[in-house]
Structure formats: C-alpha cells, structure tokens
Short mmCIF file of N, CA and C in Angstrom, two decimals:
data_model
loop_
_atom_site.label_atom_id
_atom_site.label_comp_id
_atom_site.label_asym_id
_atom_site.label_seq_id
_atom_site.Cartn_x
_atom_site.Cartn_y
_atom_site.Cartn_z
N MET Y 1 74.53 103.51 86.34
CA MET Y 1 76.04 103.61 86.13
C MET Y 1 76.77 103.39 87.36
N MET Y 2 77.79 102.59 87.43
CA MET Y 2 78.62 102.30 88.54
C MET Y 2 79.47 103.46 88.97
N ASN Y 3 79.71 103.58 90.24
CA ASN Y 3 80.64 104.59 90.80
C ASN Y 3 82.01 103.94 90.81
N LEU Y 4 82.83 104.17 89.85
CA LEU Y 4 84.14 103.51 89.66
C LEU Y 4 85.19 104.19 90.47
N THR Y 5 84.88 105.25 91.27
CA THR Y 5 85.89 105.88 92.10
C THR Y 5 86.15 105.00 93.33
N ASP Y 6 85.27 104.09 93.65
CA ASP Y 6 85.42 103.25 94.78
C ASP Y 6 86.35 102.05 94.45
N ASN Y 7 87.37 101.79 95.25
CA ASN Y 7 88.35 100.70 95.09
C ASN Y 7 87.67 99.46 95.58
N SER Y 8 87.19 98.59 94.63
CA SER Y 8 86.45 97.33 95.06
C SER Y 8 86.74 96.31 94.03
N LEU Y 9 86.57 95.08 94.44
CA LEU Y 9 86.75 93.94 93.47
C LEU Y 9 85.64 94.03 92.44
N GLU Y 10 84.46 94.40 92.87
CA GLU Y 10 83.36 94.54 91.86
C GLU Y 10 83.64 95.52 90.81
N ASN Y 11 84.17 96.67 91.14
CA ASN Y 11 84.54 97.69 90.13
C ASN Y 11 85.71 97.18 89.38
N ALA Y 12 86.62 96.56 89.87
CA ALA Y 12 87.78 96.05 89.13
C ALA Y 12 87.30 95.04 88.06
N GLU Y 13 86.36 94.19 88.48
CA GLU Y 13 85.79 93.16 87.55
C GLU Y 13 85.07 93.91 86.37
N TYR Y 14 84.33 94.93 86.74
CA TYR Y 14 83.64 95.69 85.68
C TYR Y 14 84.69 96.40 84.69
N ILE Y 15 85.67 96.96 85.32
CA ILE Y 15 86.73 97.60 84.53
C ILE Y 15 87.38 96.61 83.47
N ILE Y 16 87.83 95.52 84.18
CA ILE Y 16 88.46 94.47 83.33
C ILE Y 16 87.60 93.99 82.19
N ASP Y 17 86.37 93.71 82.53
CA ASP Y 17 85.34 93.30 81.48
C ASP Y 17 85.19 94.33 80.39
N GLN Y 18 85.11 95.63 80.75
CA GLN Y 18 84.98 96.64 79.82
C GLN Y 18 86.25 96.82 78.84
N ILE Y 19 87.40 96.73 79.44
CA ILE Y 19 88.63 96.72 78.67
C ILE Y 19 88.73 95.59 77.70
N LYS Y 20 88.40 94.37 78.28
CA LYS Y 20 88.47 93.23 77.32
C LYS Y 20 87.50 93.38 76.16
N THR Y 21 86.22 93.84 76.46
CA THR Y 21 85.28 94.05 75.41
C THR Y 21 85.68 95.08 74.40
N LYS Y 22 86.18 96.23 74.88
CA LYS Y 22 86.57 97.38 74.01
C LYS Y 22 87.80 96.94 73.06
N LEU Y 23 88.68 96.20 73.67
CA LEU Y 23 89.94 95.81 72.90
C LEU Y 23 89.72 94.51 72.13
N ARG Y 24 88.59 93.86 72.35
CA ARG Y 24 88.37 92.57 71.70
C ARG Y 24 89.54 91.67 71.91
N MET Y 25 89.94 91.43 73.16
CA MET Y 25 91.10 90.73 73.53
C MET Y 25 90.84 89.24 73.31
N ALA Y 26 91.71 88.65 72.50
CA ALA Y 26 91.64 87.17 72.21
C ALA Y 26 91.85 86.32 73.45
N SER Y 27 92.76 86.80 74.23
CA SER Y 27 93.13 86.05 75.49
C SER Y 27 92.47 86.63 76.72
N GLY Y 28 91.38 87.32 76.55
CA GLY Y 28 90.67 87.98 77.56
C GLY Y 28 90.07 86.98 78.65
N ALA Y 29 89.84 85.77 78.29
CA ALA Y 29 89.35 84.76 79.18
C ALA Y 29 90.27 84.57 80.35
N ALA Y 30 91.56 84.77 80.03
CA ALA Y 30 92.64 84.46 81.02
C ALA Y 30 92.77 85.63 82.00
N LEU Y 31 92.10 86.62 81.82
CA LEU Y 31 92.23 87.90 82.57
C LEU Y 31 91.01 88.08 83.50
N SER Y 32 91.31 88.15 84.80
CA SER Y 32 90.24 88.37 85.83
C SER Y 32 90.64 89.35 86.82
N ALA Y 33 89.69 90.02 87.45
CA ALA Y 33 90.00 91.07 88.36
C ALA Y 33 90.80 90.54 89.65
N ALA Y 34 90.53 89.28 89.94
CA ALA Y 34 91.24 88.73 91.11
C ALA Y 34 92.74 88.69 91.02
N GLN Y 35 93.18 88.73 89.73
CA GLN Y 35 94.63 88.76 89.37
C GLN Y 35 95.34 90.11 89.63
N PHE Y 36 94.56 91.12 89.91
CA PHE Y 36 95.09 92.48 90.06
C PHE Y 36 95.19 92.83 91.48
N ASP Y 37 96.26 93.56 91.82
CA ASP Y 37 96.45 94.14 93.18
C ASP Y 37 95.52 95.42 93.32
N LEU Y 38 94.54 95.38 94.22
CA LEU Y 38 93.66 96.48 94.36
C LEU Y 38 94.41 97.72 94.91
N ALA Y 39 95.61 97.53 95.43
CA ALA Y 39 96.32 98.77 95.81
C ALA Y 39 96.71 99.61 94.58
N LEU Y 40 96.65 98.98 93.38
CA LEU Y 40 96.96 99.63 92.12
C LEU Y 40 95.69 99.99 91.35
N TYR Y 41 94.64 100.05 91.98
CA TYR Y 41 93.26 100.23 91.41
C TYR Y 41 93.20 101.54 90.63
N GLU Y 42 93.89 102.65 91.00
CA GLU Y 42 93.88 103.91 90.35
C GLU Y 42 94.54 103.76 89.04
N ASP Y 43 95.64 102.93 88.95
CA ASP Y 43 96.30 102.67 87.66
C ASP Y 43 95.41 101.87 86.76
N LEU Y 44 94.67 100.90 87.26
CA LEU Y 44 93.76 100.13 86.41
C LEU Y 44 92.63 101.08 85.88
N LYS Y 45 92.16 101.94 86.80
CA LYS Y 45 91.09 102.87 86.33
C LYS Y 45 91.56 103.79 85.32
N ASP Y 46 92.84 104.35 85.48
CA ASP Y 46 93.42 105.13 84.36
C ASP Y 46 93.49 104.48 82.96
N ILE Y 47 93.84 103.14 82.97
CA ILE Y 47 93.77 102.43 81.77
C ILE Y 47 92.41 102.32 81.20
N TYR Y 48 91.41 102.03 82.05
CA TYR Y 48 90.01 102.02 81.71
C TYR Y 48 89.53 103.30 81.01
N ASP Y 49 89.96 104.44 81.72
CA ASP Y 49 89.57 105.74 81.26
C ASP Y 49 90.09 105.95 79.81
N LEU Y 50 91.35 105.59 79.60
CA LEU Y 50 92.01 105.75 78.30
C LEU Y 50 91.30 104.93 77.24
N VAL Y 51 91.00 103.63 77.60
CA VAL Y 51 90.44 102.73 76.59
C VAL Y 51 89.04 103.23 76.26
N LYS Y 52 88.24 103.69 77.22
CA LYS Y 52 86.98 104.16 77.03
C LYS Y 52 86.92 105.44 76.12
N SER Y 53 88.01 106.27 76.17
CA SER Y 53 88.08 107.60 75.56
C SER Y 53 88.40 107.63 74.06
N LYS Y 54 88.91 106.37 73.68
CA LYS Y 54 89.37 106.34 72.17
C LYS Y 54 88.48 105.38 71.42
N PRO Y 55 88.16 105.75 70.17
CA PRO Y 55 87.31 104.87 69.34
C PRO Y 55 88.03 103.59 68.86
N HIS Y 56 89.37 103.69 68.66
CA HIS Y 56 90.05 102.54 68.21
C HIS Y 56 91.57 102.68 68.63
N PHE Y 57 92.28 101.58 68.44
CA PHE Y 57 93.72 101.53 68.84
C PHE Y 57 94.58 100.91 67.86
N SER Y 58 95.82 101.35 67.71
CA SER Y 58 96.72 100.74 66.83
C SER Y 58 97.26 99.47 67.52
N VAL Y 59 97.93 98.62 66.73
CA VAL Y 59 98.47 97.43 67.36
C VAL Y 59 99.54 97.72 68.37
N SER Y 60 100.30 98.77 68.18
CA SER Y 60 101.28 99.14 69.18
C SER Y 60 100.68 99.72 70.47
N GLU Y 61 99.53 100.46 70.32
CA GLU Y 61 98.81 100.92 71.50
C GLU Y 61 98.20 99.81 72.30
N MET Y 62 97.61 98.77 71.56
CA MET Y 62 97.04 97.59 72.25
C MET Y 62 98.17 96.83 72.99
N ASP Y 63 99.33 96.72 72.33
CA ASP Y 63 100.44 95.99 72.99
C ASP Y 63 100.86 96.80 74.30
N ALA Y 64 100.92 98.08 74.22
CA ALA Y 64 101.27 98.86 75.37
C ALA Y 64 100.30 98.72 76.55
N ILE Y 65 99.03 98.71 76.16
CA ILE Y 65 97.92 98.48 77.19
C ILE Y 65 98.03 97.12 77.80
N VAL Y 66 98.20 96.04 77.00
CA VAL Y 66 98.34 94.72 77.51
C VAL Y 66 99.59 94.58 78.34
N MET Y 67 100.64 95.28 78.03
CA MET Y 67 101.86 95.21 78.87
C MET Y 67 101.65 95.92 80.25
N GLU Y 68 100.91 97.08 80.14
CA GLU Y 68 100.65 97.75 81.40
C GLU Y 68 99.69 96.93 82.34
N LEU Y 69 98.68 96.30 81.71
CA LEU Y 69 97.83 95.35 82.48
C LEU Y 69 98.63 94.27 83.15
N GLY Y 70 99.58 93.80 82.40
CA GLY Y 70 100.51 92.73 82.97
C GLY Y 70 101.30 93.24 84.11
N ARG Y 71 101.67 94.50 84.04
CA ARG Y 71 102.48 95.09 85.12
C ARG Y 71 101.68 95.24 86.43
N LEU Y 72 100.40 95.41 86.32
CA LEU Y 72 99.42 95.56 87.35
C LEU Y 72 99.06 94.34 88.01
N ARG Y 73 99.31 93.20 87.36
CA ARG Y 73 98.86 91.90 87.95
C ARG Y 73 99.72 91.39 89.21
N LYS Y 74 99.07 90.81 90.06
CA LYS Y 74 99.78 90.32 91.30
C LYS Y 74 100.92 89.46 90.86
N THR Y 75 101.93 89.47 91.71
CA THR Y 75 103.13 88.64 91.40
C THR Y 75 103.28 87.50 92.38
N THR Y 76 102.20 86.91 92.85
CA THR Y 76 102.27 85.85 93.79
C THR Y 76 102.59 84.53 93.15
#
C-alpha cells in the first residue's frame, strides 16, 4: 500500500487514477496528475478520501467532485 501522506507526483497520479476508476469517469483520459498543482495536494487527497469512503455517488455529488477537481487544476 502506498503512503499517500507524501506530496509527490507519483502519489497524485495514483490518487487521480483511483478517483477516475471509482467514479467511472467518461472523460477520465483527459485528467492527469501533471495538471494539478501539488501545492494543493492535501485538497486532492481529501477528495480521494471522500471518494474511497462511499460505495456510490449521486449525479449531483459526482458533478460537485468533478467541479472541485477542476478547481484544483493548474491555471497555466
């Protein structure tokens, strides 16, 4: 098991992959860890923890998660 407390690109990649898998994101291929600001890693980890803790999500919950992921993306 990975130590996800460490802020690293490798951990961010794992977290993003797990979120995409759990939410069965249709547009998941467009989402990569390199697009996220690692300064906001804790926020990304919080989303991961939420996603892993629930067995399923409503459409509105999924929309909110996707919006939050969008907020965490780099704005370059």
